Short mmCIF file of C-alpha atoms in Angstrom, two decimals:
data_model
loop_
_atom_site.label_atom_id
_atom_site.label_comp_id
_atom_site.label_asym_id
_atom_site.label_seq_id
_atom_site.Cartn_x
_atom_site.Cartn_y
_atom_site.Cartn_z
CA MET A 186 0.00 0.00 0.00
CA THR A 187 3.04 2.25 -0.10
CA SER A 188 2.06 3.72 -3.50
CA ALA A 189 -1.61 4.20 -2.57
CA PRO A 190 -3.03 7.68 -1.87
CA ARG A 191 -3.22 7.09 1.92
CA ARG A 192 -6.65 8.69 1.99
CA ILE A 193 -8.46 9.61 5.19
CA ASP A 194 -12.13 8.77 4.70
CA VAL A 195 -14.36 10.90 6.94
CA HIS A 196 -17.61 9.37 5.66
CA GLN A 197 -17.68 5.64 6.26
CA HIS A 198 -20.34 3.81 8.23
CA LEU A 199 -20.54 0.79 10.48
CA VAL A 200 -23.57 -1.47 10.87
CA PRO A 201 -22.64 -3.76 13.77
CA PRO A 202 -24.90 -6.64 14.81
CA LEU A 203 -26.20 -4.87 17.91
CA TYR A 204 -27.45 -2.00 15.75
CA ARG A 205 -28.90 -4.23 13.04
CA ASP A 206 -30.73 -6.21 15.73
CA ALA A 207 -32.14 -3.06 17.32
CA LEU A 208 -33.40 -1.84 13.94
CA ALA A 209 -34.91 -5.24 13.13
CA LYS A 210 -36.85 -5.27 16.41
CA SER A 211 -38.47 -2.03 15.27
CA GLY A 212 -39.18 -3.43 11.80
CA ILE A 213 -36.50 -1.33 10.08
CA VAL A 214 -34.64 -3.12 7.30
CA ASP A 215 -33.42 -0.19 5.21
CA ALA A 216 -32.06 3.34 5.50
CA GLY A 217 -32.81 6.07 3.05
CA GLY A 218 -34.46 3.62 0.72
CA ARG A 219 -31.49 1.24 0.59
CA ALA A 220 -31.40 -2.15 2.25
CA LEU A 221 -29.09 -2.29 5.25
CA PRO A 222 -25.75 -3.49 3.86
CA ASP A 223 -23.59 -6.22 5.30
CA TRP A 224 -20.73 -4.87 7.39
CA SER A 225 -17.70 -6.22 9.18
CA ALA A 226 -14.39 -4.70 10.17
CA GLY A 227 -12.62 -7.09 7.81
CA ALA A 228 -14.78 -6.08 4.85
CA ALA A 229 -14.21 -2.42 5.71
CA LEU A 230 -10.45 -2.88 5.69
CA GLU A 231 -10.60 -4.71 2.35
CA GLN A 232 -12.58 -1.88 0.78
CA MET A 233 -10.22 0.69 2.26
CA ASP A 234 -7.22 -1.05 0.75
CA LEU A 235 -8.95 -1.06 -2.63
CA LEU A 236 -9.55 2.71 -2.52
CA GLY A 237 -6.14 3.51 -1.06
CA THR A 238 -7.67 4.58 2.25
CA GLU A 239 -5.37 4.43 5.24
CA THR A 240 -7.83 5.55 7.92
CA ALA A 241 -11.63 5.70 7.99
CA ILE A 242 -13.63 7.63 10.57
CA LEU A 243 -16.69 5.50 11.24
CA SER A 244 -20.18 6.70 12.01
CA VAL A 245 -23.66 5.29 12.44
CA SER A 246 -25.93 6.37 9.60
CA THR A 247 -29.61 7.27 9.66
CA PRO A 248 -31.87 6.62 11.54
CA GLY A 249 -29.36 6.90 14.42
CA THR A 250 -31.17 6.10 17.65
CA GLY A 251 -34.18 8.34 17.06
CA PHE A 252 -36.35 5.44 15.90
CA LEU A 253 -36.62 4.32 19.53
CA GLY A 254 -39.59 5.95 21.20
CA ASP A 255 -38.18 5.53 24.70
CA PRO A 256 -35.45 8.14 25.40
CA GLY A 257 -33.78 5.83 27.88
CA GLU A 258 -33.52 3.06 25.31
CA ALA A 259 -32.12 5.51 22.76
CA ALA A 260 -29.48 6.73 25.20
CA ASP A 261 -28.54 3.15 26.08
CA LEU A 262 -28.17 2.19 22.41
CA ALA A 263 -25.99 5.26 21.77
CA ARG A 264 -23.75 4.31 24.71
CA ARG A 265 -23.35 0.75 23.47
CA LEU A 266 -22.58 1.88 19.92
CA ASN A 267 -19.98 4.33 21.21
CA ASP A 268 -18.34 1.75 23.44
CA LEU A 269 -18.14 -0.64 20.48
CA SER A 270 -16.70 2.05 18.18
CA ALA A 271 -14.08 3.00 20.76
CA ALA A 272 -13.04 -0.63 21.17
CA LEU A 273 -12.80 -1.16 17.41
CA THR A 274 -10.60 1.92 17.04
CA ALA A 275 -8.39 0.76 19.91
CA GLU A 276 -7.96 -2.57 18.12
CA HIS A 277 -7.06 -0.87 14.80
CA PRO A 278 -5.74 2.58 15.80
CA SER A 279 -4.07 3.34 12.47
CA ARG A 280 -7.07 2.25 10.40
CA PHE A 281 -10.17 3.50 12.20
CA GLY A 282 -11.45 6.56 13.98
CA TRP A 283 -15.05 7.25 15.00
CA PHE A 284 -17.78 9.81 15.42
CA ALA A 285 -19.95 9.30 18.48
CA THR A 286 -23.66 8.56 18.16
CA LEU A 287 -25.89 10.88 20.19
CA PRO A 288 -29.49 10.12 21.26
CA MET A 289 -31.08 13.09 19.54
CA PRO A 290 -33.60 14.70 19.64
CA GLU A 291 -33.08 14.48 23.44
CA VAL A 292 -30.71 17.43 23.86
CA THR A 293 -29.74 16.92 27.51
CA ALA A 294 -28.99 13.23 27.04
CA SER A 295 -27.06 14.03 23.85
CA ALA A 296 -24.94 16.65 25.61
CA ARG A 297 -24.17 14.15 28.36
CA GLU A 298 -23.17 11.41 25.91
CA ALA A 299 -21.11 13.83 23.84
CA GLU A 300 -19.15 14.79 26.97
CA ARG A 301 -18.53 11.12 27.79
CA ALA A 302 -17.55 10.14 24.26
CA LEU A 303 -15.19 13.06 23.74
CA THR A 304 -13.49 13.03 27.15
CA GLU A 305 -13.58 9.40 28.28
CA LEU A 306 -13.72 7.36 25.08
CA GLY A 307 -11.59 9.51 22.79
CA ALA A 308 -14.09 10.05 19.99
CA ASP A 309 -12.85 12.03 16.99
CA GLY A 310 -16.12 13.96 16.97
CA VAL A 311 -19.86 13.34 16.96
CA THR A 312 -22.49 12.49 14.36
CA LEU A 313 -25.68 14.52 14.15
CA LEU A 314 -28.49 13.82 11.73
CA ALA A 315 -29.71 16.83 9.79
CA ASN A 316 -33.18 16.27 11.19
CA ASN A 317 -34.16 14.09 14.12
CA GLN A 318 -37.68 12.78 13.66
CA GLY A 319 -38.67 16.26 12.48
CA PRO A 320 -36.68 18.97 14.34
CA TYR A 321 -33.67 20.18 12.35
CA LEU A 322 -30.21 21.10 13.56
CA GLY A 323 -30.22 24.80 14.31
CA ALA A 324 -33.74 24.81 15.73
CA ASP A 325 -34.43 26.42 19.10
CA GLY A 326 -33.63 24.51 22.27
CA GLN A 327 -30.32 22.90 21.26
CA ASP A 328 -27.90 25.27 23.00
CA ALA A 329 -27.03 22.85 25.81
CA LEU A 330 -25.54 20.53 23.21
CA TRP A 331 -23.82 23.29 21.25
CA ARG A 332 -22.17 24.56 24.44
CA VAL A 333 -20.60 21.17 25.17
CA LEU A 334 -19.42 20.71 21.60
CA ASP A 335 -18.01 24.24 21.45
CA GLU A 336 -16.17 23.77 24.74
CA HIS A 337 -14.39 20.74 23.29
CA GLY A 338 -13.81 22.22 19.84
CA ALA A 339 -15.64 19.21 18.48
CA VAL A 340 -15.97 18.08 14.88
CA VAL A 341 -19.64 17.51 14.06
CA PHE A 342 -20.35 15.19 11.15
CA VAL A 343 -23.76 16.16 9.75
CA HIS A 344 -25.46 13.26 7.98
CA PRO A 345 -28.85 13.40 6.27
CA ALA A 346 -31.92 11.46 7.31
CA ASP A 347 -35.29 10.80 5.72
CA LEU A 348 -37.20 14.04 5.24
CA PRO A 349 -39.98 14.65 7.79
CA ALA A 350 -42.49 14.09 5.01
CA PRO A 351 -43.67 11.15 2.91
CA ALA A 352 -41.23 9.96 0.26
CA VAL A 353 -42.21 10.45 -3.39
CA GLU A 354 -42.89 7.23 -5.24
CA GLY A 355 -40.07 6.44 -7.61
CA ILE A 356 -37.53 8.70 -5.85
CA PRO A 357 -35.51 6.83 -3.21
CA PRO A 358 -34.65 9.21 -0.35
CA PHE A 359 -30.89 8.64 -0.60
CA ALA A 360 -30.87 9.80 -4.25
CA ALA A 361 -32.35 13.29 -3.80
CA ASP A 362 -34.04 13.86 -0.44
CA PHE A 363 -30.78 13.36 1.47
CA LEU A 364 -29.25 16.31 -0.39
CA LEU A 365 -32.16 18.53 0.53
CA ASP A 366 -32.03 17.37 4.15
CA THR A 367 -28.38 18.40 4.52
CA THR A 368 -29.09 21.72 2.79
CA ARG A 369 -31.98 22.47 5.15
CA ALA A 370 -29.78 21.85 8.20
CA ALA A 371 -26.98 24.05 6.86
CA TYR A 372 -29.47 26.81 6.06
CA LEU A 373 -31.05 26.75 9.52
CA LEU A 374 -27.71 26.56 11.36
CA VAL A 375 -26.53 29.70 9.58
CA ARG A 376 -29.89 31.47 9.63
CA ASN A 377 -30.09 31.04 13.43
CA GLY A 378 -26.46 31.98 14.02
CA VAL A 379 -25.15 28.72 15.48
CA PRO A 380 -21.70 28.83 13.81
CA ARG A 381 -21.22 32.43 14.97
CA ARG A 382 -22.29 31.79 18.56
CA TYR A 383 -20.25 28.58 18.80
CA PRO A 384 -17.19 29.24 16.63
CA ASN A 385 -15.13 26.33 17.97
CA ILE A 386 -17.44 23.70 16.46
CA ARG A 387 -16.28 22.40 13.07
CA PHE A 388 -19.25 21.16 11.00
CA VAL A 389 -18.66 18.63 8.21
CA LEU A 390 -21.53 18.41 5.72
CA SER A 391 -22.05 15.08 3.97
CA HIS A 392 -22.20 14.53 0.22
CA GLY A 393 -20.59 17.77 -0.82
CA GLY A 394 -23.00 19.81 1.28
CA GLY A 395 -26.08 18.69 -0.60
CA PHE A 396 -27.29 21.61 -2.72
CA LEU A 397 -25.48 24.24 -0.66
CA PRO A 398 -22.50 25.06 -2.94
CA TYR A 399 -24.75 25.25 -6.00
CA ALA A 400 -27.48 27.36 -4.37
CA SER A 401 -25.40 29.26 -1.80
CA HIS A 402 -25.88 32.76 -3.20
CA ARG A 403 -29.62 32.28 -3.63
CA MET A 404 -29.93 31.10 -0.04
CA ALA A 405 -27.67 33.89 1.26
CA VAL A 406 -29.93 36.52 -0.30
CA ALA A 407 -32.98 34.86 1.27
CA ILE A 408 -31.40 34.77 4.74
CA ALA A 409 -30.15 38.34 4.42
CA ALA A 410 -33.65 39.53 3.59
CA ASP A 411 -35.10 37.48 6.43
CA ILE A 412 -32.86 38.52 9.32
CA GLY A 413 -31.18 41.70 8.11
CA ARG A 414 -27.61 40.47 7.72
CA GLY A 415 -25.47 41.16 4.69
CA PRO A 416 -25.35 38.42 2.03
CA ARG A 417 -21.55 38.41 2.17
CA ASP A 418 -21.59 37.60 5.89
CA VAL A 419 -24.05 34.78 5.28
CA LEU A 420 -21.88 33.37 2.49
CA GLU A 421 -18.86 33.47 4.81
CA ASP A 422 -20.78 31.36 7.31
CA PHE A 423 -21.74 28.88 4.61
CA GLN A 424 -18.10 28.69 3.51
CA GLY A 425 -17.08 27.97 7.09
CA PHE A 426 -18.51 24.47 6.81
CA TYR A 427 -16.38 21.51 5.82
CA PHE A 428 -17.58 19.20 3.05
CA ASP A 429 -16.91 15.57 2.19
CA THR A 430 -16.75 14.18 -1.34
CA ALA A 431 -18.90 11.08 -0.75
CA LEU A 432 -20.85 10.40 -3.98
CA SER A 433 -20.05 13.99 -4.99
CA SER A 434 -16.74 14.04 -6.87
CA SER A 435 -18.28 13.93 -10.35
CA PRO A 436 -17.11 16.16 -13.23
CA ALA A 437 -20.27 18.23 -12.72
CA ALA A 438 -20.31 18.58 -8.91
CA LEU A 439 -16.64 18.65 -7.94
CA PRO A 440 -15.68 21.94 -9.66
CA THR A 441 -18.59 23.73 -7.95
CA LEU A 442 -17.64 22.33 -4.56
CA LEU A 443 -13.98 23.32 -4.92
CA ALA A 444 -14.91 26.78 -6.23
CA PHE A 445 -17.18 27.40 -3.24
CA ALA A 446 -15.39 25.81 -0.27
CA ARG A 447 -12.59 27.50 1.61
CA PRO A 448 -9.12 26.05 1.03
CA GLY A 449 -8.63 23.12 3.36
CA HIS A 450 -12.35 22.47 3.82
CA VAL A 451 -12.92 19.59 1.38
CA LEU A 452 -12.37 16.07 2.72
CA PHE A 453 -12.44 12.63 1.13
CA GLY A 454 -15.51 10.47 1.77
CA SER A 455 -16.74 7.15 0.38
CA ASP A 456 -20.09 6.41 2.11
CA TRP A 457 -19.21 2.72 2.28
CA PRO A 458 -20.98 0.30 2.83
CA PHE A 459 -24.22 2.11 1.93
CA ALA A 460 -22.47 3.14 -1.29
CA PRO A 461 -21.21 -0.17 -2.73
CA ALA A 462 -17.62 -0.73 -3.77
CA ALA A 463 -18.31 0.13 -7.42
CA ALA A 464 -19.79 3.50 -6.48
CA GLY A 465 -16.87 4.25 -4.19
CA GLN A 466 -14.40 3.51 -6.98
CA TYR A 467 -16.41 5.55 -9.49
CA PHE A 468 -16.39 8.72 -7.41
CA ALA A 469 -12.81 8.21 -6.21
CA ASN A 470 -11.80 8.16 -9.87
CA GLY A 471 -13.73 11.39 -10.37
CA LEU A 472 -11.53 12.95 -7.71
CA ASP A 473 -8.29 11.37 -8.94
CA ASP A 474 -8.87 12.49 -12.54
CA GLY A 475 -10.53 15.83 -11.83
CA VAL A 476 -8.01 17.91 -9.85
CA ASP A 477 -4.34 18.82 -9.83
CA ALA A 478 -1.86 16.90 -7.71
CA GLY A 479 -1.75 19.48 -4.91
CA THR A 480 -5.51 19.63 -4.54
CA LEU A 481 -5.72 15.85 -4.66
CA ALA A 482 -3.17 15.45 -1.87
CA ALA A 483 -5.04 18.00 0.24
CA VAL A 484 -8.46 16.38 -0.23
CA ASN A 485 -7.15 12.85 0.18
CA ARG A 486 -5.29 13.48 3.41
CA ALA A 487 -3.79 16.85 4.35
CA ASN A 488 -7.09 18.63 5.04
CA ALA A 489 -8.23 15.82 7.33
CA GLU A 490 -4.88 15.80 9.13
CA ALA A 491 -5.41 19.45 9.98
CA LEU A 492 -8.90 18.71 11.29
CA PHE A 493 -7.85 15.56 13.18
CA PRO A 494 -4.25 16.17 14.31
CA ARG A 495 -3.85 12.67 15.78
CA LEU A 496 -4.05 11.24 12.26
CA ALA A 497 -1.10 13.34 11.12
CA GLN A 498 1.24 11.30 13.30
CA GLY A 499 1.00 8.36 10.92
CA ALA A 500 1.32 4.78 12.05
CA PRO A 501 2.55 1.72 10.14
CA VAL A 502 -0.18 0.18 8.02
CA PRO A 503 0.01 -3.50 7.01
CA VAL A 504 0.83 -3.98 3.33
CA PRO A 505 -1.40 -6.49 1.51
CA SER A 506 0.23 -9.51 -0.08
CA ARG A 507 1.46 -9.30 -3.66
CA PRO A 508 -1.49 -11.26 -5.12
CA VAL A 509 -3.92 -8.99 -3.31
CA ARG A 510 -2.08 -5.88 -4.52
CA LEU A 511 -2.19 -7.14 -8.10
CA ARG A 512 -5.91 -7.88 -7.86
CA GLN A 513 -6.61 -4.46 -6.39
CA SER A 514 -4.52 -2.79 -9.09
CA ALA A 515 -6.52 -4.57 -11.78
CA GLN A 516 -9.78 -3.53 -10.12
CA ARG A 517 -8.67 0.09 -9.94
CA ALA A 518 -7.60 0.06 -13.60
CA GLY A 519 -10.95 -1.37 -14.64
CA ALA A 520 -12.81 1.22 -12.59
CA ARG A 521 -10.79 4.06 -14.13
CA LEU A 522 -11.61 2.82 -17.63
CA PHE A 523 -15.30 2.50 -16.79
CA PHE A 524 -15.35 6.01 -15.34
CA LYS A 525 -13.90 7.47 -18.52
CA LEU A 526 -16.23 5.50 -20.79
CA VAL A 527 -19.45 6.64 -19.14
CA GLN A 528 -18.73 10.37 -19.10
CA PRO A 529 -20.99 12.39 -21.44
CA ARG A 530 -19.30 13.54 -24.61
CA ALA A 531 -19.07 17.24 -25.34
CA LYS A 532 -21.39 18.39 -28.11
#
């Protein structure tokens, strides 16, 4: 793996048995319109080696723990998931990091678990869903959580959830609704001044920020008219977010994201295992072929090292056997060819 990009993947999920079982007891067999994928630490490491990923920061995807009607049960599930994630990272310290699961929408319980995860368990940050059974990030009543996260200078990984409205037949939520969900959360966080009141929190928006980079000026004008701030100030707040490239490093989306985001604020993401291996390779190739070497090195690793200093230390990573390396090289070559073949031709 010495010639691989040594990516740091900030958007990779885990679906451990205890979580799958809890979902099954509530009759939940999919997330965002996709069936729950198989997951194991071994499979994660195999996929990481294929993409040239040295370290992945793991998180629990939607629906988090909010599907549990009993707040005590939700808090207990969050604790067990965080204990498991901490143990997995301790077992593979050079390969995994983790974002803590919080039992939102219960703000007090979430603040308490964030404190425990960040100070006692060594979490790299926390995961927050864009909306939690209806209420969005940035809504009133969340300051107790923001205060804890600001005190610790926490990284907050914002992941979309199903919209608090019925899905449209023929449109799976992960394909379009997720992008709107992230955009809504970003809008409300900025509109209600959360990044300004809690400047030590670093927010990472999934999937290239949803529609935010593309529609940022339109939304800035709307917020400025609503609350009386200047559009430039609003745009600066939007640009203060970090963005991952999961399913977003296409020839159409990537230039907009890089043009909008501040230098150092774009991070590599794969969305595995909800995004299958072929999708991860496809969008990784979009990144590899779409930017200059300096930008690629920054997105692959350097920007994440600045956000997570412990990862900059670097630890020895096992090198796969020669047959495995040859197989992975052939897979990457095939994926690069496929990526080039399916791009629309200029007319």
